[in-house]
Coordinates of C-alpha atoms in Angstrom, one line a residue:
X1500 CA -0.2 0.0 0.0
X1501 CA 2.7 2.5 0.8
X1502 CA 4.4 1.8 -2.8
X1503 CA 1.2 2.5 -4.5
X1504 CA 0.9 5.7 -2.4
X1505 CA 4.5 6.8 -3.3
X1506 CA 3.7 6.0 -6.8
X1507 CA 0.3 7.8 -6.8
X1508 CA 2.0 10.9 -5.1
X1509 CA 5.0 11.1 -7.6
X1510 CA 2.5 11.1 -10.5
X1511 CA 0.5 14.0 -9.2
X1512 CA 3.7 16.1 -8.1
X1513 CA 4.9 15.5 -11.9
X1514 CA 2.1 16.6 -13.5
X1515 CA 1.6 19.5 -11.1
X1516 CA 5.0 20.7 -12.2
X1517 CA 4.1 19.8 -15.9
X1518 CA 1.0 22.0 -15.8
X1519 CA 3.2 24.9 -14.0
X1520 CA 5.8 24.9 -16.8
X1521 CA 3.0 25.0 -19.6
X1522 CA 1.7 28.0 -17.6
X1523 CA 5.0 29.5 -17.3
X1524 CA 6.0 29.2 -20.9
X1525 CA 2.7 30.1 -22.3
X1526 CA 3.1 32.8 -25.0
X1527 CA 0.3 35.4 -25.8
X1528 CA -0.7 35.5 -29.5
X1529 CA -2.5 38.9 -28.8
X1530 CA -0.3 42.1 -28.5
X1531 CA -1.0 44.1 -25.5
X1532 CA -2.2 47.8 -26.0
X1533 CA 0.8 50.3 -25.4
X1534 CA 0.4 53.4 -23.3
X1535 CA 2.9 56.6 -23.3
X1536 CA 2.8 56.3 -19.2
X1537 CA 4.6 53.0 -19.5
X1538 CA 6.3 53.0 -22.7
X1539 CA 8.9 50.0 -24.5
X1540 CA 11.6 52.1 -26.1
X1541 CA 13.4 49.1 -27.4
X1542 CA 14.2 48.5 -30.9
X1543 CA 13.0 45.1 -30.8
X1544 CA 9.6 46.8 -30.2
X1545 CA 7.1 47.0 -33.1
X1546 CA 4.6 48.9 -31.1
X1547 CA 4.0 52.6 -31.1
X1548 CA 6.4 53.4 -28.4
X1549 CA 9.4 51.3 -29.7
X1550 CA 12.1 52.1 -31.9
X1551 CA 12.1 49.0 -34.4
X1552 CA 10.8 51.2 -37.5
X1553 CA 14.0 53.6 -36.9
X1554 CA 16.5 50.5 -36.3
X1555 CA 15.5 48.8 -39.4
X1556 CA 15.6 52.2 -41.5
X1557 CA 19.1 53.0 -40.4
X1558 CA 20.0 49.0 -41.3
X1559 CA 18.3 49.4 -44.8
X1560 CA 20.3 52.6 -45.7
X1561 CA 23.6 51.0 -45.0
X1562 CA 24.6 52.1 -41.6
X1563 CA 26.8 50.5 -39.2
X1564 CA 24.1 49.9 -36.6
X1565 CA 23.9 47.1 -34.2
X1566 CA 22.2 46.4 -30.6
X1567 CA 24.5 46.9 -27.4
X1568 CA 23.4 43.9 -24.8
X1569 CA 26.4 44.4 -22.3
X1570 CA 26.7 46.5 -19.3
X1571 CA 28.4 50.1 -19.9
X1572 CA 31.5 49.0 -18.1
X1573 CA 32.5 46.5 -21.1
X1574 CA 32.7 49.8 -23.2
X1575 CA 36.4 50.0 -22.1
X1576 CA 37.5 46.5 -22.2
X1577 CA 40.8 45.8 -24.6
X1578 CA 40.3 43.5 -27.2
X1579 CA 36.3 44.5 -27.6
X1580 CA 34.9 46.2 -30.6
X1581 CA 33.6 49.7 -29.4
X1582 CA 30.9 51.5 -31.1
X1583 CA 31.7 55.0 -32.0
X1584 CA 27.9 56.4 -31.0
X1585 CA 26.0 54.8 -28.1
X1586 CA 22.4 55.8 -28.4
X1587 CA 20.2 55.4 -25.3
X1588 CA 16.4 55.7 -25.5
X1589 CA 14.7 56.4 -22.5
X1590 CA 13.2 55.6 -20.1
X1591 CA 15.0 52.1 -19.4
X1592 CA 13.5 49.2 -17.5
X1593 CA 17.3 48.5 -15.9
X1594 CA 18.7 51.0 -13.8
X1595 CA 22.3 51.7 -14.3
X1596 CA 25.0 49.9 -11.8
X1597 CA 27.2 52.1 -9.8
X1598 CA 30.5 51.1 -11.7
X1599 CA 28.6 51.9 -15.3
X1600 CA 28.5 55.8 -15.1
X1601 CA 32.5 56.2 -14.5
X1602 CA 33.0 53.4 -17.7
X1603 CA 30.6 55.4 -19.8
X1604 CA 32.5 59.0 -18.8
X1605 CA 35.9 57.3 -19.7
X1606 CA 34.6 56.1 -22.6
X1607 CA 33.2 59.6 -23.5
X1608 CA 36.7 61.1 -22.6
X1609 CA 38.4 58.8 -25.0
X1610 CA 36.1 60.4 -27.9
X1611 CA 32.9 58.2 -27.5
X1612 CA 29.6 59.7 -29.0
X1613 CA 26.5 59.3 -26.4
X1614 CA 23.1 60.1 -27.8
X1615 CA 20.5 60.5 -25.0
X1616 CA 16.9 60.6 -26.4
X1617 CA 14.7 60.9 -23.2
X1618 CA 12.2 63.1 -21.3
X1619 CA 13.7 62.8 -17.8
X1620 CA 17.6 61.8 -18.5
X1621 CA 19.3 60.9 -15.5
X1622 CA 22.5 62.9 -14.2
X1623 CA 24.9 59.6 -15.1
X1624 CA 23.7 60.5 -19.0
X1625 CA 24.1 64.0 -18.8
X1626 CA 27.4 64.7 -17.0
X1627 CA 28.5 68.5 -16.5
X1628 CA 31.5 69.7 -18.3
X1629 CA 33.8 72.7 -18.5
X1630 CA 31.2 74.5 -16.1
X1631 CA 28.5 73.8 -17.9
X1632 CA 25.4 71.2 -17.6
X1633 CA 22.0 70.5 -19.3
X1634 CA 18.8 70.0 -17.3
X1635 CA 15.6 68.7 -18.3
X1636 CA 12.1 69.9 -17.4
X1637 CA 8.8 68.3 -18.4
X1638 CA 5.7 70.8 -18.6
X1639 CA 3.3 68.1 -19.3
X1640 CA 3.3 64.4 -17.9
X1641 CA 1.2 61.6 -20.0
X1642 CA -1.5 60.5 -18.3
X1643 CA -2.1 56.4 -17.8
X1644 CA -4.9 56.6 -20.8
X1645 CA -2.7 58.2 -23.5
X1646 CA -2.2 56.0 -26.4
X1647 CA 0.9 56.9 -28.3
X1648 CA -0.4 55.6 -31.5
X1649 CA -3.4 58.3 -31.4
X1650 CA -1.4 61.4 -33.1
X1651 CA -4.3 64.1 -32.3
X1652 CA -4.0 63.3 -28.6
X1653 CA 0.1 63.3 -28.5
X1654 CA 0.5 66.7 -30.7
X1655 CA -2.9 68.3 -29.6
X1656 CA -1.5 72.0 -29.7
X1657 CA 1.8 71.6 -30.4
X1658 CA 3.6 73.7 -33.1
X1659 CA 5.9 72.6 -35.6
X1660 CA 9.7 73.4 -34.5
X1661 CA 12.0 74.8 -37.0
X1662 CA 16.1 74.6 -36.4
X1663 CA 17.3 77.4 -34.6
X1664 CA 20.7 77.7 -36.4
X1665 CA 22.4 75.6 -39.4
X1666 CA 24.1 72.8 -37.9
X1667 CA 24.8 69.4 -38.9
X1668 CA 22.3 67.8 -36.6
X1669 CA 19.6 69.7 -38.4
X1670 CA 21.1 69.3 -41.8
X1671 CA 18.0 69.2 -44.7
X1672 CA 15.3 69.4 -41.4
X1673 CA 12.9 72.2 -42.1
X1674 CA 10.1 71.3 -39.4
X1675 CA 10.1 69.1 -36.5
X1676 CA 7.1 67.4 -34.8
X1677 CA 7.2 66.9 -31.1
X1678 CA 4.9 65.5 -28.4
X1679 CA 2.8 67.6 -25.6
X1680 CA 5.1 65.5 -23.4
X1681 CA 8.4 66.6 -24.8
X1682 CA 11.2 68.1 -21.9
X1683 CA 12.4 71.5 -22.4
X1684 CA 16.2 71.2 -21.9
X1685 CA 17.9 74.1 -20.2
X1686 CA 21.4 74.9 -20.3
X1687 CA 23.1 76.4 -17.3
X1688 CA 26.1 78.0 -16.2
X1689 CA 27.3 76.5 -12.9
X1690 CA 29.0 78.8 -10.6
X1691 CA 32.3 78.9 -10.3
X1692 CA 32.9 77.7 -6.8
X1693 CA 30.8 74.5 -8.0
X1694 CA 33.6 73.9 -10.8
X1695 CA 36.5 74.5 -8.3
X1696 CA 35.1 72.0 -5.8
X1697 CA 34.0 69.3 -7.9
X1698 CA 36.6 69.6 -10.7
X1699 CA 34.2 69.1 -13.4
X1700 CA 35.4 68.9 -17.1
X1701 CA 38.8 70.2 -18.4
X1702 CA 37.2 73.0 -20.2
X1703 CA 38.4 76.7 -19.5
X1704 CA 37.0 78.3 -16.1
X1705 CA 33.6 80.3 -16.6
X1706 CA 33.7 84.2 -16.9
X1707 CA 29.8 84.5 -16.1
X1708 CA 27.9 82.8 -13.4
X1709 CA 24.3 82.5 -14.4
X1710 CA 21.4 80.4 -13.6
X1711 CA 18.6 82.0 -15.6
X1712 CA 17.4 79.3 -17.5
X1713 CA 16.6 82.2 -20.3
X1714 CA 19.8 83.7 -20.5
X1715 CA 21.5 82.1 -23.7
X1716 CA 25.1 81.1 -23.0
X1717 CA 27.7 83.2 -24.1
X1718 CA 30.0 82.8 -27.3
X1719 CA 33.4 81.0 -26.8
X1720 CA 36.1 83.6 -26.4
X1721 CA 39.0 83.1 -28.9
X1722 CA 41.7 81.1 -27.4
X1723 CA 44.9 83.0 -26.5
X1724 CA 48.0 82.5 -28.3
X1725 CA 46.6 82.2 -31.9
X1726 CA 48.6 83.2 -34.7
X1727 CA 46.6 85.8 -37.0
X1728 CA 49.7 86.1 -39.1
X1729 CA 48.3 85.2 -43.0
X1730 CA 51.4 83.5 -43.9
X1731 CA 51.4 81.2 -41.0
X1732 CA 49.1 78.3 -40.4
X1733 CA 46.9 79.0 -37.6
X1734 CA 46.2 77.0 -34.7
X1735 CA 42.9 75.2 -34.5
X1736 CA 41.2 76.4 -31.3
X1737 CA 39.9 74.0 -28.7
X1738 CA 35.9 73.4 -28.8
X1739 CA 34.2 75.5 -26.5
X1740 CA 32.4 73.4 -23.6
X1741 CA 29.5 75.7 -23.9
X1742 CA 26.0 73.6 -25.1
X1743 CA 24.7 74.3 -28.6
X1744 CA 21.1 74.6 -28.9
X1745 CA 19.9 73.3 -32.1
X1746 CA 16.5 73.6 -32.1
X1747 CA 14.7 75.8 -29.6
X1748 CA 11.2 76.8 -28.6
X1749 CA 9.9 79.7 -26.6
X1750 CA 6.6 80.3 -25.3
X1751 CA 5.0 79.6 -21.8
X1752 CA 7.6 76.8 -21.2
X1753 CA 10.8 77.9 -23.0
X1754 CA 13.7 75.6 -23.6
X1755 CA 15.5 73.3 -26.3
X1756 CA 14.5 70.3 -28.0
X1757 CA 18.0 69.1 -29.2
X1758 CA 21.3 70.2 -27.2
X1759 CA 25.1 68.7 -27.7
X1760 CA 28.4 69.9 -26.0
X1761 CA 31.6 68.4 -25.7
X1762 CA 32.8 66.1 -23.3
X1763 CA 36.6 65.8 -23.3
X1764 CA 37.4 64.3 -26.7
X1765 CA 33.4 63.0 -27.1
X1766 CA 30.3 64.5 -27.4
X1767 CA 27.0 64.4 -25.7
X1768 CA 23.7 64.7 -28.0
X1769 CA 20.6 65.0 -25.9
X1770 CA 17.0 64.9 -27.4
X1771 CA 14.3 65.7 -25.4
X1772 CA 11.5 63.9 -26.7
X1773 CA 11.6 60.2 -27.7
X1774 CA 8.5 60.3 -29.8
X1775 CA 10.6 62.0 -32.7
X1776 CA 12.0 58.5 -33.1
X1777 CA 9.4 56.5 -31.9
X1778 CA 7.5 54.4 -34.3
X1779 CA 4.2 56.1 -34.0
X1780 CA 6.2 59.6 -34.5
X1781 CA 9.1 59.2 -36.5
X1782 CA 6.8 59.7 -40.0
X1783 CA 5.7 63.0 -38.8
X1784 CA 7.4 66.0 -40.4
X1785 CA 10.7 65.7 -40.8
X1786 CA 11.5 63.6 -37.5
X1787 CA 13.0 60.9 -39.6
X1788 CA 15.7 63.0 -41.1
X1789 CA 16.4 64.9 -37.6
X1790 CA 16.8 61.2 -36.1
X1791 CA 19.0 60.1 -38.5
X1792 CA 21.4 63.2 -38.2
X1793 CA 21.5 62.8 -34.5
X1794 CA 22.6 59.3 -34.8
X1795 CA 25.5 59.9 -37.1
X1796 CA 27.0 57.8 -39.9
X1797 CA 30.0 55.8 -37.8
X1798 CA 29.6 52.7 -36.2
X1799 CA 25.9 53.2 -34.1
X1800 CA 24.9 50.9 -31.1
X1801 CA 21.7 51.0 -29.6
X1802 CA 21.6 50.4 -25.9
X1803 CA 19.4 47.2 -25.4
X1804 CA 20.8 45.9 -21.9
X1805 CA 19.2 48.6 -20.1
X1806 CA 15.7 47.4 -21.6
X1807 CA 15.9 43.9 -20.3
X1808 CA 17.5 42.4 -23.6
X1809 CA 21.2 41.8 -22.3
X1810 CA 22.8 38.9 -24.0
X1811 CA 23.9 35.8 -22.2
X1812 CA 27.0 33.7 -22.2
X1813 CA 25.3 30.8 -23.8
X1814 CA 24.5 31.7 -27.2
X1815 CA 22.0 28.6 -27.8
X1816 CA 20.0 29.7 -24.8
X1817 CA 20.1 33.7 -26.1
X1818 CA 18.9 32.2 -29.5
X1819 CA 15.9 30.3 -28.1
X1820 CA 15.1 33.2 -25.8
X1821 CA 11.3 34.4 -25.6
X1822 CA 10.1 31.2 -27.2
X1823 CA 8.8 28.1 -25.5
X1824 CA 11.8 25.6 -26.5
X1825 CA 13.7 26.6 -23.2
X1826 CA 10.8 25.3 -21.3
X1827 CA 10.2 22.4 -23.3
X1828 CA 13.7 21.5 -22.1
X1829 CA 12.8 21.7 -18.9
X1830 CA 9.9 19.7 -19.2
X1831 CA 11.9 17.1 -20.9
X1832 CA 14.6 17.5 -17.8
X1833 CA 11.5 17.2 -15.4
X1834 CA 10.3 13.6 -17.2
X1835 CA 13.7 12.3 -17.1
X1836 CA 14.5 13.2 -13.3
X1837 CA 11.0 11.3 -12.7
X1838 CA 12.0 8.4 -14.6
X1839 CA 15.4 7.9 -13.0
X1840 CA 14.1 8.5 -9.3
X1841 CA 11.4 5.8 -10.0
X1842 CA 13.9 3.4 -11.4
X1843 CA 16.2 3.7 -8.6
X1844 CA 13.5 3.5 -5.6
X1845 CA 12.0 0.5 -4.4
X1846 CA 8.0 0.4 -4.2
X1847 CA 7.3 -2.9 -2.7
X1848 CA 8.8 -5.6 -0.9
X1849 CA 12.5 -7.0 -2.0
X1850 CA 12.2 -10.1 -4.1
X1851 CA 15.1 -12.3 -5.0
X1852 CA 16.3 -12.1 -8.5
X1853 CA 15.4 -15.0 -10.8
X1854 CA 18.0 -17.7 -11.5
X1855 CA 17.5 -18.9 -14.9
X1856 CA 18.0 -22.6 -15.4
X1857 CA 20.9 -22.8 -18.0
X1858 CA 20.8 -26.3 -18.7
X1859 CA 18.4 -28.1 -21.1
X1860 CA 16.5 -31.0 -19.8
X1861 CA 18.6 -33.4 -21.9
X1862 CA 21.3 -32.3 -20.1
X1863 CA 19.8 -32.8 -16.6
X1864 CA 18.3 -36.4 -17.8
X1865 CA 22.2 -37.2 -19.1
X1866 CA 23.4 -36.2 -15.8
X1867 CA 20.9 -38.0 -13.6
X1868 CA 21.7 -41.0 -15.7
X1869 CA 25.6 -40.7 -15.4
X1870 CA 24.9 -40.4 -11.9
X1871 CA 23.0 -43.5 -10.9
X1872 CA 25.3 -45.6 -13.6
X1873 CA 28.3 -44.4 -11.5
X1874 CA 26.3 -45.3 -7.9
X1875 CA 25.0 -48.7 -10.0
X1876 CA 21.5 -47.4 -8.8
X1877 CA 19.7 -49.3 -11.3
X1878 CA 16.6 -49.6 -9.3
X1879 CA 16.1 -45.9 -9.2
X1880 CA 16.1 -46.1 -13.2
X1881 CA 13.9 -48.6 -13.3
X1882 CA 11.7 -46.8 -10.5
X1883 CA 11.3 -43.6 -13.0
X1884 CA 10.6 -45.7 -15.9
X1885 CA 8.1 -48.1 -14.4
X1886 CA 6.1 -45.8 -12.1
X1887 CA 4.8 -43.6 -14.8
X1888 CA 4.3 -46.9 -17.3
X1889 CA 2.3 -48.3 -14.3
X1890 CA -0.1 -45.5 -14.1
X1891 CA -0.5 -45.5 -17.6
X1892 CA -1.5 -49.0 -17.7
X1893 CA -3.8 -48.5 -14.8
X1894 CA -5.7 -45.4 -16.9
X1895 CA -5.7 -47.4 -20.2
X1896 CA -7.7 -50.2 -18.2
X1897 CA -10.0 -48.0 -16.5
X1898 CA -8.9 -48.8 -12.9
X1899 CA -7.4 -46.7 -10.2
X1900 CA -3.8 -46.3 -9.3
X1901 CA -3.9 -48.2 -6.3
X1902 CA -5.3 -51.5 -8.3
X1903 CA -3.0 -54.5 -8.0
X1904 CA -0.7 -56.0 -10.6
X1905 CA -3.3 -58.8 -11.4
X1906 CA -6.0 -56.5 -12.1
X1907 CA -4.3 -54.4 -14.3
X1908 CA -2.9 -57.0 -16.3
X1909 CA -6.4 -58.6 -16.8
X1910 CA -7.8 -55.5 -17.7
X1911 CA -5.2 -54.4 -20.1
X1912 CA -5.2 -58.0 -21.8
X1913 CA -8.9 -57.9 -22.1
X1914 CA -8.8 -54.6 -23.9
X1915 CA -5.6 -55.2 -25.8
X1916 CA -5.3 -58.7 -26.5
X1917 CA -1.8 -59.0 -25.1
X1918 CA -0.7 -62.2 -22.5
X1919 CA -2.1 -61.2 -19.5
X1920 CA 0.5 -63.4 -17.4
X1921 CA 3.5 -62.1 -19.5
X1922 CA 2.5 -58.6 -18.5
X1923 CA 1.9 -59.4 -15.0
X1924 CA 5.2 -61.2 -14.8
X1925 CA 6.8 -58.1 -16.1
X1926 CA 5.3 -55.6 -13.7
X1927 CA 6.2 -58.1 -10.6
X1928 CA 9.9 -58.1 -11.6
X1929 CA 10.1 -54.4 -11.8
X1930 CA 8.1 -54.0 -8.5
X1931 CA 10.6 -56.6 -6.9
X1932 CA 13.6 -54.7 -8.6
X1933 CA 12.6 -51.3 -7.3
X1934 CA 12.0 -52.7 -3.7
X1935 CA 15.9 -53.8 -3.7
X1936 CA 16.1 -57.2 -5.3
X1937 CA 19.6 -57.7 -7.0
X1938 CA 19.5 -56.3 -10.6
X1939 CA 22.4 -55.9 -13.1
X1940 CA 22.7 -53.2 -15.7
X1941 CA 22.0 -55.6 -18.4
X1942 CA 19.0 -56.8 -17.0
X1943 CA 17.9 -53.2 -15.9
X1944 CA 18.0 -52.0 -19.5
X1945 CA 16.1 -55.3 -20.7
X1946 CA 13.6 -54.3 -18.5
X1947 CA 13.4 -50.4 -19.6
X1948 CA 13.1 -51.6 -23.3
X1949 CA 10.1 -54.2 -22.7
X1950 CA 8.1 -51.0 -20.5
X1951 CA 8.8 -48.9 -23.4
X1952 CA 7.6 -51.5 -25.9
X1953 CA 4.6 -52.2 -24.1
X1954 CA 3.7 -48.3 -24.0
X1955 CA 4.3 -48.3 -28.0
X1956 CA 1.9 -51.1 -28.9
X1957 CA -0.6 -49.9 -26.5
X1958 CA -0.2 -46.3 -27.7
X1959 CA 0.1 -44.7 -24.2
X1960 CA 3.7 -43.1 -24.5
X1961 CA 3.8 -40.8 -21.6
X1962 CA 6.6 -38.5 -23.6
X1963 CA 4.7 -38.1 -26.5
X1964 CA 1.0 -37.4 -24.5
X1965 CA 2.8 -34.8 -22.6
X1966 CA 4.3 -33.1 -25.6
X1967 CA 0.9 -33.3 -27.4
X1968 CA -0.5 -31.5 -24.0
X1969 CA 2.1 -29.1 -23.9
X1970 CA 1.2 -27.9 -27.7
X1971 CA -2.6 -28.0 -26.8
X1972 CA -2.0 -25.7 -23.8
X1973 CA 0.6 -23.4 -26.0
X1974 CA -2.2 -22.8 -28.7
X1975 CA -5.1 -22.4 -26.4

């Protein structure tokens, strides 16, 4: 009973585990509706908040574009091919690690180009430099029911924006469509004391301290020591650390939509509205041209690690990620473990292992005959043959096995016509030999031959009948 209970519980547990795995690996066919309040800005997302259309456009136009699936600390690893431009579209789902911000700043100082497209970029993505910093302020936040594919709702009351000045980032761009929820980028000049204390950047010290958001940044001063002799080649002045506002909007909530500035030997480009590059808004006005100018022509990598699509060490699992194949392997592993556990566990009382008889019947007969011959036990040989013959003769005469020799001989003689006295004498001599009367090997062989002759003549051969009965049982 205990063994059956264990088997029943094992089957129940295995069925429960398989059902749980099937429920966990269930893939929803219908796509869930996306809202602007909780967007998915991944290049793998084909929904209205994703950036798959922009990524595919860059691919189709021959740009060197890829997806970055590792933490930012691997940007500075030796032997790894590093991108020239890293694009981070926010908000991200995976927070930035403590060691990622220093690695990102080091990559920028060595000549990297960071493109940040977000309404609320974090300070690790907009580092201060040279006494200047850029802050983002969102005038209106999307509600929980705002659908990104509703153009009327996303752009209600929003004017088309034109570039503030001709720069490479707004080349061939006449007008840009932003959403109602775009961030206003403010360029702020930090106090000289803050620059001295924090040691921000390597640019020239600021000459004006200004925190007013409406005060435009001053033009960069010419660098001292430049040779203005026409015959001499002038030295190129270092780039100004002051941020450049490429698209600026005034009104009630003034601010820039697109800003870039120098950081070491690299640059940081900030676009304050992901709607411009999203699948729902990239086809509005000249948004596509602006997005293509922002990312540039060099090797471009879109950050997918912080969107939850980081690559794993095992390429096989990475290939089947997001499909039920991995869960199928898990179910197969559960079944294999269950089989191994049941095969290695005893569910009943212990039984001795069967010992097959490796000898045939003829080998057994030959062995017994040899033993009897060596022991001169001829009486046992006669007993083996006579006992079965006597029982067959009694059955032939219709008598019980306990009948006397004379009764059996008379009844067999009456039915078969044989000599009753001779059959009686043969049976008597066999019984005397079985009882211990002296018997030679020659006489024992003669008695056995006579008994077999009687069986053959009367048609009562025990061995042939047993064979026929065995064949009948096997056929039935």
